[in-house]
mmCIF file of C-alpha atoms in Angstrom:
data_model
loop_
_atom_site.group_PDB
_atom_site.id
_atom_site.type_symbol
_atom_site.label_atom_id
_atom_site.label_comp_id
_atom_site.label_asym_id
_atom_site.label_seq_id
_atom_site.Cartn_x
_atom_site.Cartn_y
_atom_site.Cartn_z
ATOM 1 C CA UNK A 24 2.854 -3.258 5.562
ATOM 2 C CA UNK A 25 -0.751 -3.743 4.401
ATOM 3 C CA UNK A 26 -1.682 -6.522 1.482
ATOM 4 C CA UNK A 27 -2.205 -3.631 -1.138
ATOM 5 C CA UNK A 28 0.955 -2.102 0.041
ATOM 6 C CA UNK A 29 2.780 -5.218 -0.317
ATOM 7 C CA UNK A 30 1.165 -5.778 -4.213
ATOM 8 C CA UNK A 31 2.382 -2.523 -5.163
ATOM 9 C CA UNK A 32 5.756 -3.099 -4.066
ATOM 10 C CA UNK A 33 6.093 -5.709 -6.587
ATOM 11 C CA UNK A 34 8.081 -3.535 -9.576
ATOM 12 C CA UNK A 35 8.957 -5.012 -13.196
ATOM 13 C CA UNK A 36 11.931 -6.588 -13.975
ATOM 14 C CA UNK A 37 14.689 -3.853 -15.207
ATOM 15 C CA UNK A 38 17.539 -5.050 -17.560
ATOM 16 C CA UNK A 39 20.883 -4.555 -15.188
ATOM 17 C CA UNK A 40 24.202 -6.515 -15.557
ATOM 18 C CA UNK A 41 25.104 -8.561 -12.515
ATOM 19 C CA UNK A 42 28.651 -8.836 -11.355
ATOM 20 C CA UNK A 43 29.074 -12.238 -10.156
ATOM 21 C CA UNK A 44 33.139 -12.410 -9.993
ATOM 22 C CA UNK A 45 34.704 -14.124 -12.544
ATOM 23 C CA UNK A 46 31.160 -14.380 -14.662
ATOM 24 C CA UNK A 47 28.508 -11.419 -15.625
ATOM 25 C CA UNK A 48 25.142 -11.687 -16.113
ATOM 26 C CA UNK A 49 24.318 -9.475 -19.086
ATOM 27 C CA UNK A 50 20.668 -9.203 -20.365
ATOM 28 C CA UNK A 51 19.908 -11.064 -23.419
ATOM 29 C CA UNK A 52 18.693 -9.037 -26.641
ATOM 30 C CA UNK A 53 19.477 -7.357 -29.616
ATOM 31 C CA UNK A 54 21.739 -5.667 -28.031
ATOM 32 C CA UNK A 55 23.744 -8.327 -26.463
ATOM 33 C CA UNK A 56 27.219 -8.767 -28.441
ATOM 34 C CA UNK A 57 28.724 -12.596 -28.128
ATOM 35 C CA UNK A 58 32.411 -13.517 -29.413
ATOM 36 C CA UNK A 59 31.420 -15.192 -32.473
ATOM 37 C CA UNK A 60 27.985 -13.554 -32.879
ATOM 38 C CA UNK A 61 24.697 -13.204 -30.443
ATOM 39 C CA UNK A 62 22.724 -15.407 -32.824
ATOM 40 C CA UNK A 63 25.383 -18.160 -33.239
ATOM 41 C CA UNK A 64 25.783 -18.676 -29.763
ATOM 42 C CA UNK A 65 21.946 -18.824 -29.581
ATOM 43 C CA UNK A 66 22.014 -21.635 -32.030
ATOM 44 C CA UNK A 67 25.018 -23.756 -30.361
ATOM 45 C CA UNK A 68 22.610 -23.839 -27.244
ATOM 46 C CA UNK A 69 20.009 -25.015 -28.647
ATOM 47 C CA UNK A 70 21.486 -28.284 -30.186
ATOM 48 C CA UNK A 71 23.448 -29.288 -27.096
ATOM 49 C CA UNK A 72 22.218 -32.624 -25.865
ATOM 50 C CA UNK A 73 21.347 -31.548 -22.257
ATOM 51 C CA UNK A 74 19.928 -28.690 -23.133
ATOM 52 C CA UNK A 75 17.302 -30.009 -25.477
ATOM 53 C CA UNK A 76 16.493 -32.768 -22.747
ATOM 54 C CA UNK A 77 16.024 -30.447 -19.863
ATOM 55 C CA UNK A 78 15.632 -26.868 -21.440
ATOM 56 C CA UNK A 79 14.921 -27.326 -24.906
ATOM 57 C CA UNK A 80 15.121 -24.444 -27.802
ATOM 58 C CA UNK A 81 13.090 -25.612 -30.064
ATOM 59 C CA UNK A 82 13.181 -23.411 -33.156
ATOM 60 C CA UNK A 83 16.202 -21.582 -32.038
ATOM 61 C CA UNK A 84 18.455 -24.270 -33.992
ATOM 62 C CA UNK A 85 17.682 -21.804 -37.014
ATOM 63 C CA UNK A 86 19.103 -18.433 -37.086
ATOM 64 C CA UNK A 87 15.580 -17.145 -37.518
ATOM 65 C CA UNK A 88 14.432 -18.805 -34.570
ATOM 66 C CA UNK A 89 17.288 -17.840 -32.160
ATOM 67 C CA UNK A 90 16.525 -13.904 -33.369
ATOM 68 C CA UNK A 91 13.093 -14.689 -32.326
ATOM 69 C CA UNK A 92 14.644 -15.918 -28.701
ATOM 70 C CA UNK A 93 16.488 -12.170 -28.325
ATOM 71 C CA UNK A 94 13.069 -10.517 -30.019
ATOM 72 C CA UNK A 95 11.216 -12.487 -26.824
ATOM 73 C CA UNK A 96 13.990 -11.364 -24.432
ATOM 74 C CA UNK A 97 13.827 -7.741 -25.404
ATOM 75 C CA UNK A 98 10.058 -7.851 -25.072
ATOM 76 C CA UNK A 99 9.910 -8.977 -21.672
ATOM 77 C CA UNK A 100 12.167 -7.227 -20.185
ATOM 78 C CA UNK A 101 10.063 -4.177 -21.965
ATOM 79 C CA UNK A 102 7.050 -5.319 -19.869
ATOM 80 C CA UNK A 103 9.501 -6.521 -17.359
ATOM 81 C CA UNK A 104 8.020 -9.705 -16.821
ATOM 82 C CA UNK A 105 11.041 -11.825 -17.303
ATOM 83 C CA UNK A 106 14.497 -11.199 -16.200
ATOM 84 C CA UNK A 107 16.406 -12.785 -18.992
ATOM 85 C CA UNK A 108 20.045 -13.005 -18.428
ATOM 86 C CA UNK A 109 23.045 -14.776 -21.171
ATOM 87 C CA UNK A 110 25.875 -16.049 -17.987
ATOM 88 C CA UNK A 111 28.741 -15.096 -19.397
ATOM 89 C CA UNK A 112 32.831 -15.475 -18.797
ATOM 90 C CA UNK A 113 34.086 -12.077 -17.296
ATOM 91 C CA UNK A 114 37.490 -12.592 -19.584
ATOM 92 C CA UNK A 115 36.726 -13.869 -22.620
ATOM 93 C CA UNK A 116 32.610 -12.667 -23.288
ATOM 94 C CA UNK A 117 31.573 -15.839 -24.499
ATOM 95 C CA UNK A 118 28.708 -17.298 -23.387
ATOM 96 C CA UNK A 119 28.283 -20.174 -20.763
ATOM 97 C CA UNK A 120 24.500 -20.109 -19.876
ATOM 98 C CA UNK A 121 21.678 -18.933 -19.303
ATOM 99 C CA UNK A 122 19.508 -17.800 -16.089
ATOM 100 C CA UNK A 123 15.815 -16.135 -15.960
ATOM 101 C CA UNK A 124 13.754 -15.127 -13.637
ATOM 102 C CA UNK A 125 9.793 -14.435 -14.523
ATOM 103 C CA UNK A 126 6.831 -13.344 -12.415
ATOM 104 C CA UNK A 127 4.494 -16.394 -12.189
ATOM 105 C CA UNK A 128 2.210 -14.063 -9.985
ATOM 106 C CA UNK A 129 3.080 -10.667 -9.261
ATOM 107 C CA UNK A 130 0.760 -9.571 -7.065
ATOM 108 C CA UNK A 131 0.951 -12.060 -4.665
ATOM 109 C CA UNK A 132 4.860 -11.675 -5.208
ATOM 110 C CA UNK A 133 6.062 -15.098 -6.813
ATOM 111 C CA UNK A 134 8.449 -15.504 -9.422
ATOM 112 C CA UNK A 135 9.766 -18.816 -11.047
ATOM 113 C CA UNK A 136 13.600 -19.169 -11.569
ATOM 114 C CA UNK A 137 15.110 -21.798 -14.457
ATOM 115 C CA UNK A 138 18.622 -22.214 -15.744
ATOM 116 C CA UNK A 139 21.008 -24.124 -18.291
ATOM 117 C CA UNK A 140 24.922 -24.289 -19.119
ATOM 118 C CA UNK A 141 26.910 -25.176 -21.511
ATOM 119 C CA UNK A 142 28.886 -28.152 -21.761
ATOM 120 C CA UNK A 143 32.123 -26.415 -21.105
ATOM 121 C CA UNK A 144 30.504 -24.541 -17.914
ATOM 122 C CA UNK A 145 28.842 -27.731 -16.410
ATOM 123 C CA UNK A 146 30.395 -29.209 -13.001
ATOM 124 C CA UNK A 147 32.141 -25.407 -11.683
ATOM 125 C CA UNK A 148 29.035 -24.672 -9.386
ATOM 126 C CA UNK A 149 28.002 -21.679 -12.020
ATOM 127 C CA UNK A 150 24.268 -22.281 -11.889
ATOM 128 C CA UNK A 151 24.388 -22.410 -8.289
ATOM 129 C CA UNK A 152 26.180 -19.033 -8.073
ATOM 130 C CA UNK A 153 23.655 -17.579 -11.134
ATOM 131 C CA UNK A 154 20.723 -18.705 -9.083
ATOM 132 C CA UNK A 155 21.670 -17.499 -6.213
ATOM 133 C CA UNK A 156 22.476 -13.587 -7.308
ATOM 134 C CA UNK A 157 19.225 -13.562 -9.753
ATOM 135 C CA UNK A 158 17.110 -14.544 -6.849
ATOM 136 C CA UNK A 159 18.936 -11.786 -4.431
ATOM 137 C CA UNK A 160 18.702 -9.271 -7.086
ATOM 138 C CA UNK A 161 14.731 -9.930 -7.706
ATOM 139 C CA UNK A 162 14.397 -9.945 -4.093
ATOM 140 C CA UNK A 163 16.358 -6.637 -3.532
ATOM 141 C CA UNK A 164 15.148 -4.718 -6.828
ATOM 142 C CA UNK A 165 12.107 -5.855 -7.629
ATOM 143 C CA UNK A 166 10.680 -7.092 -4.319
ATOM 144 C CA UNK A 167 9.797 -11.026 -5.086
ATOM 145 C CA UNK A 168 8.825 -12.678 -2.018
ATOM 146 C CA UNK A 169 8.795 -16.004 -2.780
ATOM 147 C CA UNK A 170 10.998 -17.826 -6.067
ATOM 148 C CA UNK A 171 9.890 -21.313 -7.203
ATOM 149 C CA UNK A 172 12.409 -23.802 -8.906
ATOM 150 C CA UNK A 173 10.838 -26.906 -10.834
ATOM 151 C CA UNK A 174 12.970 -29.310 -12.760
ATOM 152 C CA UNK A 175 12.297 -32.897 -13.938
ATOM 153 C CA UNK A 176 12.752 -35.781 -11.244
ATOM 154 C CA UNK A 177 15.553 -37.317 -13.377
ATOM 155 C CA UNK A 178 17.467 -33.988 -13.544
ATOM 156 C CA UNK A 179 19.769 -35.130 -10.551
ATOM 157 C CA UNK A 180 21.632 -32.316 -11.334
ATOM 158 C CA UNK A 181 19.279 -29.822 -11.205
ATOM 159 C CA UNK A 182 17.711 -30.730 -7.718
ATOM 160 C CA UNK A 183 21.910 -30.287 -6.516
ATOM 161 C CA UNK A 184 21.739 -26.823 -7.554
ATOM 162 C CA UNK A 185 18.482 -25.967 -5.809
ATOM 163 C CA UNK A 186 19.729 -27.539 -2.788
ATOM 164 C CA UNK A 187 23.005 -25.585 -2.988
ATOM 165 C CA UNK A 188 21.640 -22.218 -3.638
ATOM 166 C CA UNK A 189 19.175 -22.820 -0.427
ATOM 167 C CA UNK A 190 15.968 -23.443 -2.432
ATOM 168 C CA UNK A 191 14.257 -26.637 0.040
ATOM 169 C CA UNK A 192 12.477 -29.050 -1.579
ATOM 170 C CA UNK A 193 8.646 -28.945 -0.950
ATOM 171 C CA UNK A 194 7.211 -31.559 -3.063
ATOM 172 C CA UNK A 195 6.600 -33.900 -6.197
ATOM 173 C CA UNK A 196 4.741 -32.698 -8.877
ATOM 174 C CA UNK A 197 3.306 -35.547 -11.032
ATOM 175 C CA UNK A 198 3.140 -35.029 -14.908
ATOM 176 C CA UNK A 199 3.612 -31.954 -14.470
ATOM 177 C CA UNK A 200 5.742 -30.805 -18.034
ATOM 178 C CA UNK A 201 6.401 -31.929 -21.388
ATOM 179 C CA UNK A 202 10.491 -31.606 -21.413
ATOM 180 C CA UNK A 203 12.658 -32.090 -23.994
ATOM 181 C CA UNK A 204 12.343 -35.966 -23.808
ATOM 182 C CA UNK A 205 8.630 -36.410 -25.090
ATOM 183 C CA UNK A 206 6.268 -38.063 -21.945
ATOM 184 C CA UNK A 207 4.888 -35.509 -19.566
ATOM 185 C CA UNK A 208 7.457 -35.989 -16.373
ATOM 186 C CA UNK A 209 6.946 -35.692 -12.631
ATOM 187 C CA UNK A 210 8.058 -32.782 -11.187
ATOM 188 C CA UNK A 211 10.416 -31.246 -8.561
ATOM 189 C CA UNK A 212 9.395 -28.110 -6.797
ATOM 190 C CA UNK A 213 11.741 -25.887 -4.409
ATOM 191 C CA UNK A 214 11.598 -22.735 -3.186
ATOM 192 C CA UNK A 215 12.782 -19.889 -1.578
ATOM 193 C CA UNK A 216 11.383 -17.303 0.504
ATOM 194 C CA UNK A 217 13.195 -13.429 1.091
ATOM 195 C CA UNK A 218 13.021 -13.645 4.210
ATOM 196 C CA UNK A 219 15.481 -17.426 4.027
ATOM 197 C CA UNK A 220 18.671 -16.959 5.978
ATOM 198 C CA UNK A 221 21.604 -15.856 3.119
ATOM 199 C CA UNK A 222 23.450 -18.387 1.075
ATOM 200 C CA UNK A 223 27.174 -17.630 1.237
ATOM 201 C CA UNK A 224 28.768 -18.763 -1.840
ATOM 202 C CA UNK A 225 32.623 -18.519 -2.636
ATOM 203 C CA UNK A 226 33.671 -16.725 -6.083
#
């Protein structure tokens, strides 16, 4: 395959629910219906004390602002520039996360992957198992070649998932992003290639 053949495999992000056993991963919007209410649920996240440290919100604490976060998902997957998916429990609906994955540079075939759970989801190896099928899925439908995974050198937690879902670590980024938390912090970056042997996960 030539380089311009290669850049014009790279295809847009197309809204798709992903069966991941006991959890789906159902494409955020308008159109996504939540026990309890879309916007609600949108607004729960947002206050949660880990997720405003790590992967904050900001205005969606207001109803306003959490339509705005669905208005945002619906647009990109429009220009399908950002895979937006709510992680949610195959039984009940509700809503324990969130996963994305957007095209940093599509040409050249890299995308950027980023995560967060709920409380009640935290500690069950979900964000491994969401990382894992968003990356295979942009890999297999949308042809990303390479998927980058940042998170804050304190975010033990984070830098466990990467590991798990076969993401190496490559380097330290320093003050590289504003979190949550105020002070620009160093950064973690991992990353996965398609071509990276399979990670087997259990469901």
């Amino acid at each position: 395959m030539t380089t311009s053949d290669a850049a014009t495999d790279r295809r847009p992000f197309r809204p798709e629910v992903l069966d991941v056993g006991t959890f789906l991963l159902r494409p955020w919007g308008r159109a996504l219906d939540l026990p309890g209410g879309t916007v609600a649920a949108v607004t729960a996240a947002a206050v949660d004390a880990e997720i405003v440290r790590w992967n904050p919100l900001h205005d969606a604490i207001h109803p306003a602002g959490a339509e705005a976060f669905l208005d945002r998902a619906d647009q990109r997957w429009a220009d399908g520039s950002t895979a937006c998916f709510a992680v949610t429990d195959r039984a009940d609906g509700r809503l324990c996360g969130n996963v994305a994955l957007r095209w940093t540079d599509r040409g050249e075939g890299v995308a950027m992957v980023g995560y967060w759970l709920l409380a009640a989801a935290r500690g069950r190896g979900l964000a491994t198992l969401a990382t894992v099928a968003v990356t295979d899925w942009g890999v297999r439908t949308a042809g990303v070649r390479r998927i980058e995974l940042y998170h804050a050198v304190g975010n033990e937690s984070s830098c466990r998932v990467a590991a798990r879902a076969g993401f190496p670590y490559e380097g330290t980024l320093r003050g590289s992003y504003r979190y949550g938390d105020g002070p620009y912090n160093d950064e973690h970056l991992h990353a996965r290639l398609a071509t990276d042997p399979a990670v087997a996960l259990g469901r």
